[in-house]
GROMACS .gro file of C-alpha atoms in nm:
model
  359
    1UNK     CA    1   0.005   0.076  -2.592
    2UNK     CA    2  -0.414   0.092  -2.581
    3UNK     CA    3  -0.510   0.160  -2.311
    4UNK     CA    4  -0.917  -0.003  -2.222
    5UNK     CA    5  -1.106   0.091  -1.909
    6UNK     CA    6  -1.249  -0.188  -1.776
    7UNK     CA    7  -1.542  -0.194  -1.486
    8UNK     CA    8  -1.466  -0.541  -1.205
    9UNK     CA    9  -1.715  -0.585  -0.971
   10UNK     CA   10  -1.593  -0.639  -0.577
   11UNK     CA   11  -1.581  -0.994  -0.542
   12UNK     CA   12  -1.923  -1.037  -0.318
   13UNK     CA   13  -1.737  -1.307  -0.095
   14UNK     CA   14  -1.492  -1.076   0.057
   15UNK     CA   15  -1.631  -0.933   0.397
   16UNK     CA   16  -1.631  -0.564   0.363
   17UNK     CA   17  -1.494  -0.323   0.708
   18UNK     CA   18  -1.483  -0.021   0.564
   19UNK     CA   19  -1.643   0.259   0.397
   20UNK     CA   20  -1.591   0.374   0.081
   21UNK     CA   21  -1.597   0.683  -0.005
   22UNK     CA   22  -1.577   0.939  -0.313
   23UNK     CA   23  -1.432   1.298  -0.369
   24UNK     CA   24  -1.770   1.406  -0.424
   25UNK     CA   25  -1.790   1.429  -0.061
   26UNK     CA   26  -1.436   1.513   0.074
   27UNK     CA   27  -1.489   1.833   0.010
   28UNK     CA   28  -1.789   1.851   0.277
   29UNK     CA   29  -1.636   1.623   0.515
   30UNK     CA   30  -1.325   1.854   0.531
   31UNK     CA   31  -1.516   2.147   0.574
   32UNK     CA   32  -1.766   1.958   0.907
   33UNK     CA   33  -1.447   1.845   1.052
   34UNK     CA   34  -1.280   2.220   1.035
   35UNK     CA   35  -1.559   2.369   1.202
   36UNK     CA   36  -1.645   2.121   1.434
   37UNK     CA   37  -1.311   2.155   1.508
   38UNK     CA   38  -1.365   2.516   1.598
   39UNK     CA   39  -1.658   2.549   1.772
   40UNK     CA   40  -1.552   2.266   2.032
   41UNK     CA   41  -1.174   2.251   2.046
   42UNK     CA   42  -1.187   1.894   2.006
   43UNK     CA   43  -0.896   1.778   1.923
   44UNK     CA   44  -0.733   2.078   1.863
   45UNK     CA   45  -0.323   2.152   1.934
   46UNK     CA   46  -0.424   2.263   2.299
   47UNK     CA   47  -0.669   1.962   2.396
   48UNK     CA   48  -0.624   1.753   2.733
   49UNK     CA   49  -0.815   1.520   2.687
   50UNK     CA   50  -0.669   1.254   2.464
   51UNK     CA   51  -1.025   1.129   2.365
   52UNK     CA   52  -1.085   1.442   2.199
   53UNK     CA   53  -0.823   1.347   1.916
   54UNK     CA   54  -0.968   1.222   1.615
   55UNK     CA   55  -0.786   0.932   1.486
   56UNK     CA   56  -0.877   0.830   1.132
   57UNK     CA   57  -0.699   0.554   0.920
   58UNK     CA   58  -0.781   0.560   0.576
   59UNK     CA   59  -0.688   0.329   0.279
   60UNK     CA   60  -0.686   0.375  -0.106
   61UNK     CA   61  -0.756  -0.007  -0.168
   62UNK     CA   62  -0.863  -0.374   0.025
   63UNK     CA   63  -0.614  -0.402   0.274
   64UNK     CA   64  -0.384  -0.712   0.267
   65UNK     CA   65  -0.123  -0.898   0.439
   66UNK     CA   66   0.106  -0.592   0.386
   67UNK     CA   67  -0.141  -0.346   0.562
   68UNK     CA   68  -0.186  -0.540   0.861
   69UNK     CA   69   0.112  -0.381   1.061
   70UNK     CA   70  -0.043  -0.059   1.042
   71UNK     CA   71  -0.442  -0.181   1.089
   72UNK     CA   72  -0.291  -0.328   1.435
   73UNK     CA   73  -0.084   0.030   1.498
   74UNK     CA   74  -0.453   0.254   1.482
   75UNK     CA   75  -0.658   0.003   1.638
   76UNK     CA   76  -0.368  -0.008   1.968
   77UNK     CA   77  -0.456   0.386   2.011
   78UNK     CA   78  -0.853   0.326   2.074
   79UNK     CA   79  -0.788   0.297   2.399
   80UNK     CA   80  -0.605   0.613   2.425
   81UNK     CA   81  -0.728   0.830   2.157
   82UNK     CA   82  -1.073   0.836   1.964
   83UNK     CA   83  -1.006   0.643   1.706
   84UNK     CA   84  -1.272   0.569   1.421
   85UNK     CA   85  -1.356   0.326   1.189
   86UNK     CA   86  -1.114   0.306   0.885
   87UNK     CA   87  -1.263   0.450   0.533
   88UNK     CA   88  -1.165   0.312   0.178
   89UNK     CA   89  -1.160   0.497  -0.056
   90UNK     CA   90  -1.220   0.469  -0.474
   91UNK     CA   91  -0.887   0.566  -0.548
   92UNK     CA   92  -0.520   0.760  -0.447
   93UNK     CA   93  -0.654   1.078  -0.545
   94UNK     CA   94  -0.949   1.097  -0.345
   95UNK     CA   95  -0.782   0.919   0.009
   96UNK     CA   96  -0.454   1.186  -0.048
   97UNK     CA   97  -0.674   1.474  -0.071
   98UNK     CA   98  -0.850   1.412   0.240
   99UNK     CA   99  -0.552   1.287   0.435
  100UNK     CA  100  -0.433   1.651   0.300
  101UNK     CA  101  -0.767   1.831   0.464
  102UNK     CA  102  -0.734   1.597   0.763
  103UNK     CA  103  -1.019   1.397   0.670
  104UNK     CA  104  -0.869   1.102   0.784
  105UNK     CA  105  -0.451   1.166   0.959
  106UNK     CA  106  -0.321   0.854   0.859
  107UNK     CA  107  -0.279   0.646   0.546
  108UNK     CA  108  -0.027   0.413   0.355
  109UNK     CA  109   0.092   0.489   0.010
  110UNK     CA  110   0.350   0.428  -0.299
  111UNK     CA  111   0.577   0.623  -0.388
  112UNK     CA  112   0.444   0.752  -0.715
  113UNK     CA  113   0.105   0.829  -0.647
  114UNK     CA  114   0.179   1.048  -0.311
  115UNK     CA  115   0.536   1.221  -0.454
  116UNK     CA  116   0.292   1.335  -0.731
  117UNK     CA  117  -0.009   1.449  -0.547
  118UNK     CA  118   0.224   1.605  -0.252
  119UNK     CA  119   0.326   1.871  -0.557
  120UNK     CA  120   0.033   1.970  -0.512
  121UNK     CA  121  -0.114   1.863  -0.160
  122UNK     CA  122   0.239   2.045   0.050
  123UNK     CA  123   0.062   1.912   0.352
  124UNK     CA  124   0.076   1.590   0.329
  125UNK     CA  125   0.402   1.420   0.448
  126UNK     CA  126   0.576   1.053   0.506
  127UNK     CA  127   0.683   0.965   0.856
  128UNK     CA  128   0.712   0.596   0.812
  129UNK     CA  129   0.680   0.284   0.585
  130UNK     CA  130   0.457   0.013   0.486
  131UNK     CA  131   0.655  -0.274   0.318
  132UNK     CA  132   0.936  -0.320   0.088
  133UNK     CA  133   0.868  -0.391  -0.312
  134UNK     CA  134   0.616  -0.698  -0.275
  135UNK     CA  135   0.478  -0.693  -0.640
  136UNK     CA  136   0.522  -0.992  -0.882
  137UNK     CA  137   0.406  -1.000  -1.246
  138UNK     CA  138   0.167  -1.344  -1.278
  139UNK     CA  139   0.116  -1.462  -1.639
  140UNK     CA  140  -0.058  -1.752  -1.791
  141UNK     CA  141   0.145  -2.051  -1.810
  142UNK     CA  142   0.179  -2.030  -2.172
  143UNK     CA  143   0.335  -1.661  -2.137
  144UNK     CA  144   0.718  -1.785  -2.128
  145UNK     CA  145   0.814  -1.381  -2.112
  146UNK     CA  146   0.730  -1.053  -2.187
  147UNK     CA  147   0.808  -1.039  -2.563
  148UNK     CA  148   0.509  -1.289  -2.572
  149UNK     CA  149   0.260  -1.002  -2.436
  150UNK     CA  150   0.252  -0.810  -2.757
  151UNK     CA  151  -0.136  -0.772  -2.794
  152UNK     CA  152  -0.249  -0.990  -2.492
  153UNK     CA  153  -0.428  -0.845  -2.174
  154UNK     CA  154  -0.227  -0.680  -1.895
  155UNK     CA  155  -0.423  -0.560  -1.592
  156UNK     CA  156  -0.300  -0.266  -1.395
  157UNK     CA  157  -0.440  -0.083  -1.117
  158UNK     CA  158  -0.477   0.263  -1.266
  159UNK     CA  159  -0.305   0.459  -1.555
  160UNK     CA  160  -0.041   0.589  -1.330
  161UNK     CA  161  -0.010   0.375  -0.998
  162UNK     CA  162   0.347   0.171  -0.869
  163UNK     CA  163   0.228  -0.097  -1.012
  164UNK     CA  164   0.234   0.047  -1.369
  165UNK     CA  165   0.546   0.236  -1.302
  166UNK     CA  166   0.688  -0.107  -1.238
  167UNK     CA  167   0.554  -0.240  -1.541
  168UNK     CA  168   0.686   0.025  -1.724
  169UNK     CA  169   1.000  -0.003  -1.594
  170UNK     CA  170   1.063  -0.370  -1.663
  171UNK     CA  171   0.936  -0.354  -1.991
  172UNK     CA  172   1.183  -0.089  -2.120
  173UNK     CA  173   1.460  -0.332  -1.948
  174UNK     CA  174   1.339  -0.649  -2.110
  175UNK     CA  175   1.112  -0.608  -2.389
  176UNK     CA  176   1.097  -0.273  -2.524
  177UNK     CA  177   0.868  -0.398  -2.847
  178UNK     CA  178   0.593  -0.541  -2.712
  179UNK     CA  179   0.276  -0.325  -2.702
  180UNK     CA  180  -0.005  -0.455  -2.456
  181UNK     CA  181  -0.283  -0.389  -2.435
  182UNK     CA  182  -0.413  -0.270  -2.098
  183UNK     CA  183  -0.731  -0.357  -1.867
  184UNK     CA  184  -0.767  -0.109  -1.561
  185UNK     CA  185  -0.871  -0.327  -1.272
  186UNK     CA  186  -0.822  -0.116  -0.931
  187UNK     CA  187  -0.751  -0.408  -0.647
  188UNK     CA  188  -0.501  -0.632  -0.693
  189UNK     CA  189  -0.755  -0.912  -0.540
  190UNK     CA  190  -0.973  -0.797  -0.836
  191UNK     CA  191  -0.715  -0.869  -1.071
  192UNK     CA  192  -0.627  -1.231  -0.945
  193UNK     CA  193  -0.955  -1.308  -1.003
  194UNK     CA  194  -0.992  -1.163  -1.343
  195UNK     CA  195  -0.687  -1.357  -1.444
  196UNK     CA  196  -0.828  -1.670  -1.264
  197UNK     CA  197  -1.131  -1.621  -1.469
  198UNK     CA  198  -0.902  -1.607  -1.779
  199UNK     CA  199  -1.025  -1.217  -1.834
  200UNK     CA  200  -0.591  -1.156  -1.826
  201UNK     CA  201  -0.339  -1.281  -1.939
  202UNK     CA  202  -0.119  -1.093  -1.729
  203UNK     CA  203  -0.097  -0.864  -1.380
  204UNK     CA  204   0.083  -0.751  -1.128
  205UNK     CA  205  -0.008  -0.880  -0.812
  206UNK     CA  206   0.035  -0.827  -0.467
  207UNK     CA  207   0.244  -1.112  -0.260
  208UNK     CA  208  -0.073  -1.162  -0.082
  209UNK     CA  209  -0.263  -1.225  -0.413
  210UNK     CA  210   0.039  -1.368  -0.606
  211UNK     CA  211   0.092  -1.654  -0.306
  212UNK     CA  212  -0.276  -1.726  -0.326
  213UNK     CA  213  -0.340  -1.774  -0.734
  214UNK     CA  214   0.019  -1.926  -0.720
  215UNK     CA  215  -0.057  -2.220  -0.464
  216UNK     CA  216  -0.374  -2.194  -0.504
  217UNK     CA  217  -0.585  -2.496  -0.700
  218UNK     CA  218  -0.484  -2.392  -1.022
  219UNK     CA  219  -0.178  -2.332  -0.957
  220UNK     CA  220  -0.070  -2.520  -1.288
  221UNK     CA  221  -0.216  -2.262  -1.488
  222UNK     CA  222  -0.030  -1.961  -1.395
  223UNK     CA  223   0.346  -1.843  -1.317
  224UNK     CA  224   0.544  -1.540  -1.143
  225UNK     CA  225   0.672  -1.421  -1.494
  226UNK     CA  226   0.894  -1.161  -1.293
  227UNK     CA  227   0.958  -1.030  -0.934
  228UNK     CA  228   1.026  -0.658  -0.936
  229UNK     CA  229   1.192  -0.669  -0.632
  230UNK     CA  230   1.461  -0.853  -0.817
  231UNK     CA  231   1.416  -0.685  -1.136
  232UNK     CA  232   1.382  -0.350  -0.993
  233UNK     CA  233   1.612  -0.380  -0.713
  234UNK     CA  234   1.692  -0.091  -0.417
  235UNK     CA  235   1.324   0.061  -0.500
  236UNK     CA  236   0.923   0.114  -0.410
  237UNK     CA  237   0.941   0.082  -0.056
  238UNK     CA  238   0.610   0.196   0.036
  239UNK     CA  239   0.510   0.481   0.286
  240UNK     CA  240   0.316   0.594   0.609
  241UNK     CA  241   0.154   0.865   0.581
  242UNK     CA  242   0.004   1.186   0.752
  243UNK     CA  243  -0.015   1.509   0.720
  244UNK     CA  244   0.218   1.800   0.855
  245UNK     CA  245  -0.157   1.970   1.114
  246UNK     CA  246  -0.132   1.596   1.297
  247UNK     CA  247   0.246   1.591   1.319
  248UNK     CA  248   0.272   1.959   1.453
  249UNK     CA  249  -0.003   1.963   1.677
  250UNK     CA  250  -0.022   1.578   1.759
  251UNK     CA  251   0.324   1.457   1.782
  252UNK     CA  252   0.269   1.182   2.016
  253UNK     CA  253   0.006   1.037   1.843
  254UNK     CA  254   0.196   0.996   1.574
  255UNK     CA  255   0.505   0.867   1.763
  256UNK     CA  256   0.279   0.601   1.910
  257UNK     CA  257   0.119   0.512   1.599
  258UNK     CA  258   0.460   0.453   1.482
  259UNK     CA  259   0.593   0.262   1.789
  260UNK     CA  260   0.265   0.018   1.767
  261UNK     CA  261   0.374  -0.050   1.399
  262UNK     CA  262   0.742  -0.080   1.445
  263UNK     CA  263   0.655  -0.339   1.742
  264UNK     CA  264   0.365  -0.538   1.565
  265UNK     CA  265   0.661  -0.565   1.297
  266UNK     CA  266   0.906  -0.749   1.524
  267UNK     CA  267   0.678  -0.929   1.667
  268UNK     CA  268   0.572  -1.045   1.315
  269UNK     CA  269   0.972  -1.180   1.291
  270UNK     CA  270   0.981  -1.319   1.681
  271UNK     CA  271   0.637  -1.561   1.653
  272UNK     CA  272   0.590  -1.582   1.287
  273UNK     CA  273   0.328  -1.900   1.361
  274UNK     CA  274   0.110  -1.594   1.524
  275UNK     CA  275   0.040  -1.424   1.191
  276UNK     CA  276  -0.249  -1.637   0.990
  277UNK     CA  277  -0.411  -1.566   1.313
  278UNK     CA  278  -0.342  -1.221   1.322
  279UNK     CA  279  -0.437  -1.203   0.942
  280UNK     CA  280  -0.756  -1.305   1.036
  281UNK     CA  281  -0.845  -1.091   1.347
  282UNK     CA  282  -0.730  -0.729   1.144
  283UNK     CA  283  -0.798  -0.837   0.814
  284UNK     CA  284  -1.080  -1.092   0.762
  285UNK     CA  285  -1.157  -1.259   0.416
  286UNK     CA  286  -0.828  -1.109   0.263
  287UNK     CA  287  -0.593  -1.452   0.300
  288UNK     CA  288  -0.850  -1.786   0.187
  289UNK     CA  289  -0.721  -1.966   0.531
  290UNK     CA  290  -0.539  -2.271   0.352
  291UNK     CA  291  -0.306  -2.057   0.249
  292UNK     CA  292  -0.236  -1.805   0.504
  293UNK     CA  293   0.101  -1.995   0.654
  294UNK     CA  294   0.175  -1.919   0.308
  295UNK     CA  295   0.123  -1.580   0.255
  296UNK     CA  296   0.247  -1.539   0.621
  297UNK     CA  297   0.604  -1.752   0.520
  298UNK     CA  298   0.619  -1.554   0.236
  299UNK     CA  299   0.647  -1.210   0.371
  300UNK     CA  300   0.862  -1.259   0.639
  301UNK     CA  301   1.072  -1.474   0.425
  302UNK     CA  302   1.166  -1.206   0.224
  303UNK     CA  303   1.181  -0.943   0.497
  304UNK     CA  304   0.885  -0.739   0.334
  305UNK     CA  305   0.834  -0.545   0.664
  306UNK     CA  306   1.114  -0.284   0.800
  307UNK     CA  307   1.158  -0.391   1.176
  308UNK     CA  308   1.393  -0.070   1.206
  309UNK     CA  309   1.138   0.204   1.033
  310UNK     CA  310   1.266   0.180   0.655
  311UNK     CA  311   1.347   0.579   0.705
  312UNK     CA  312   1.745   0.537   0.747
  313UNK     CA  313   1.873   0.387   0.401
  314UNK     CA  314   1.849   0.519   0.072
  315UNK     CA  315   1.605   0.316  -0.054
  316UNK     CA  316   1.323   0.659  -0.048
  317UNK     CA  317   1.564   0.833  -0.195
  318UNK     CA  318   1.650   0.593  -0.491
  319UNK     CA  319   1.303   0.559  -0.551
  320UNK     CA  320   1.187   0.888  -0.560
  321UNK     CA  321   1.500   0.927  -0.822
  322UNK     CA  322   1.449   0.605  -1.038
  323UNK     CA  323   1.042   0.702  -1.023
  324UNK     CA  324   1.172   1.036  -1.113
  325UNK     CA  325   1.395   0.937  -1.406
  326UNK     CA  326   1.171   0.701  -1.562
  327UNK     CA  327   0.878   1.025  -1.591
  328UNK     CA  328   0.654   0.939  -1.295
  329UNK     CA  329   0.696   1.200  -1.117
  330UNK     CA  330   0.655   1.599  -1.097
  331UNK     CA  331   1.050   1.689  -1.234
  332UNK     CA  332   1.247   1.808  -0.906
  333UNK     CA  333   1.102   1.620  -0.663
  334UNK     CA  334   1.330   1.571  -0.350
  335UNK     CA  335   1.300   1.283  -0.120
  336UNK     CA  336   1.402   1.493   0.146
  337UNK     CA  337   1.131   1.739   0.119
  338UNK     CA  338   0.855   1.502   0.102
  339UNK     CA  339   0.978   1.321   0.436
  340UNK     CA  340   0.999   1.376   0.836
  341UNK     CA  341   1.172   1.100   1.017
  342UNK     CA  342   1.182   1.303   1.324
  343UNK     CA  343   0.946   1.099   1.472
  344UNK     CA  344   1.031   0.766   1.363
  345UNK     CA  345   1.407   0.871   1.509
  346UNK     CA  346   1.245   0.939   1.874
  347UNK     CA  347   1.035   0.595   1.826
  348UNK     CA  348   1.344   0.401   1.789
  349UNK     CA  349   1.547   0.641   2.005
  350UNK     CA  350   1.284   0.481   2.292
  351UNK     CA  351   1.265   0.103   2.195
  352UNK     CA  352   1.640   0.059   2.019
  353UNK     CA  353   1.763  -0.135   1.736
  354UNK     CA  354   1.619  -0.455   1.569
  355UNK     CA  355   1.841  -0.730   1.441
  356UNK     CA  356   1.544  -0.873   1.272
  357UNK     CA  357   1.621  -0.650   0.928
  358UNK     CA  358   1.843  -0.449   0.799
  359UNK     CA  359   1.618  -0.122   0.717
   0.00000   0.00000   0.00000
């Protein structure tokens, strides 16, 4: 496999809402929140006043249909907490180490990418989840399957992301020979357009990008080559997470960060008309708005979001072991050492059982 870097522009039509920032300056942002931190109290373990709590969402690329349960979970605690913009950031590496420093205290990530860095990063730690495996590979039209890749374009989002893992994976199952050659394109939006533009001849996508280029006006021209989800079944359930200082010292902010998710969730399954609306309050520009029933239909259709937590099968734990087995991640890494569903079990303790799903 070659492997080509190749520099996308952000597509200058999509509204940006967030900052982006580098780990160039992590570093000092760690350090000004520690010793603010200090020399005020704010926010600190033995705070009253819930104002004082810094609440910080960050995200490690443009937020789509599957981050919008957990963009409506941090904006519900402005009222109660003092909650601040959400950051984006360049890539995993940079938003895990300042979720680990406490930068930002929450954040939503794959399995891969955190299991790895939390090797390193012991602080950081899953409480929750952000949507089952919602990754199809699009392919030109003429691309019949995989075998036919040998030498064509495949974007991926980085060297080392889910997204390759799952590429990875699915070639070894189905077409062991053919040797890509790859184009590192870090946004899955990015990628649709790159393959709209005929820059690809192959991606994974994000359901919210995959429903778009594959509905969209040329739809003709492309095709869902393979759904990992039914490829890869049981696995890459993504995660929620934040880091062990904001679960000891601010377990009810994290509880109701939780219970805001878990509730947007079922509410998602209850009025499923109310999401294109929804998509376009908390994430703006993200869906084009022809297709947002779509997009909308699409995830709830196939259950994408966990209306009981995702915490209480095995599908983190058969993750972390396929992930594991296939050389993504650090060797020993245990599921249960890298999550705490203590809080999502007092969440559900309080509001009870959905019917909606199964996890």
């Amino acid at each position: 496999m070659i492997d080509r870097e190749n520099t996308t522009r952000r597509d200058p039509r999509r509204p940006r809402r967030v900052v982006i920032v580098s780990l160039s300056v992590i570093a000092a942002l760690g350090l000004a929140a520690c010793s603010s931190s200090k020399a005020s109290g704010s926010g600190g373990a033995g705070s009253s006043d819930p104002k004082s709590i810094k609440v910080t969402m960050g995200n490690n690329s443009t937020p789509d249909m599957a981050y919008l349960p957990s963009e409506m979970a941090v904006e519900s605690l402005a009222g109660t907490y003092n909650v601040k913009k959400t950051i984006q950031f360049a890539d995993d590496t940079t938003a895990l180490q300042a979720l680990s420093n406490n930068t930002i205290q929450f954040m939503t990530e794959s399995v891969p990418p955190f299991a790895t860095a939390a090797a390193k990063l012991p602080n950081l730690v899953a409480v929750g989840t952000r949507a089952n495996d919602q990754w199809d590979m699009v392919a030109k039209s003429n691309v019949s399957d995989c075998t036919q890749l040998g030498g064509k374009r495949v974007g991926l989002f980085s060297k080392s992301g889910v997204s390759t893992a799952y590429v990875k994976l699915y070639f070894a199952k189905t077409c062991p020979d053919a040797k890509y050659t790859t184009i590192i394109t870090p946004d899955s939006a990015l990628r649709r357009q790159a393959l709209e533009a005929g820059q690809l001849d192959a991606t994974p996508l994000q359901a919210t990008d995959a429903v778009q280029i594959l509905n969209g006006p040329d739809k003709s021209k492309f095709h869902e080559l393979a759904n990992f989800a039914t490829e890869l079944p049981g696995i890459g359930r993504d995660l929620l997470l934040t880091n062990k200082q904001t679960l000891k010292d601010h377990p009810d902010v994290v509880e109701a960060f939780l219970k805001a998710q878990v509730t947007a969730i079922r509410g998602f399954y209850a009025n499923p008309t109310t999401l294109p609306s929804l998509m376009a309050k908390y994430l703006p520009g993200s869906v084009q708005p022809a297709l947002a029933s779509q997009v909308a239909d699409y995830f709830v259709g196939h259950k994408l979001f966990c209306a009981n937590g995702g915490l209480s099968d095995d599908s983190v734990t058969q993750s972390v072991k396929t992930f594991g087995d296939g050389g993504f991640l650090p060797k020993g890494t245990d599921a249960t050492k890298i999550v705490d569903d203590s809080a999502m079990k007092k969440v559900l303790a309080a509001i009870g059982p959905s019917t909606a799903t199964t996890c």
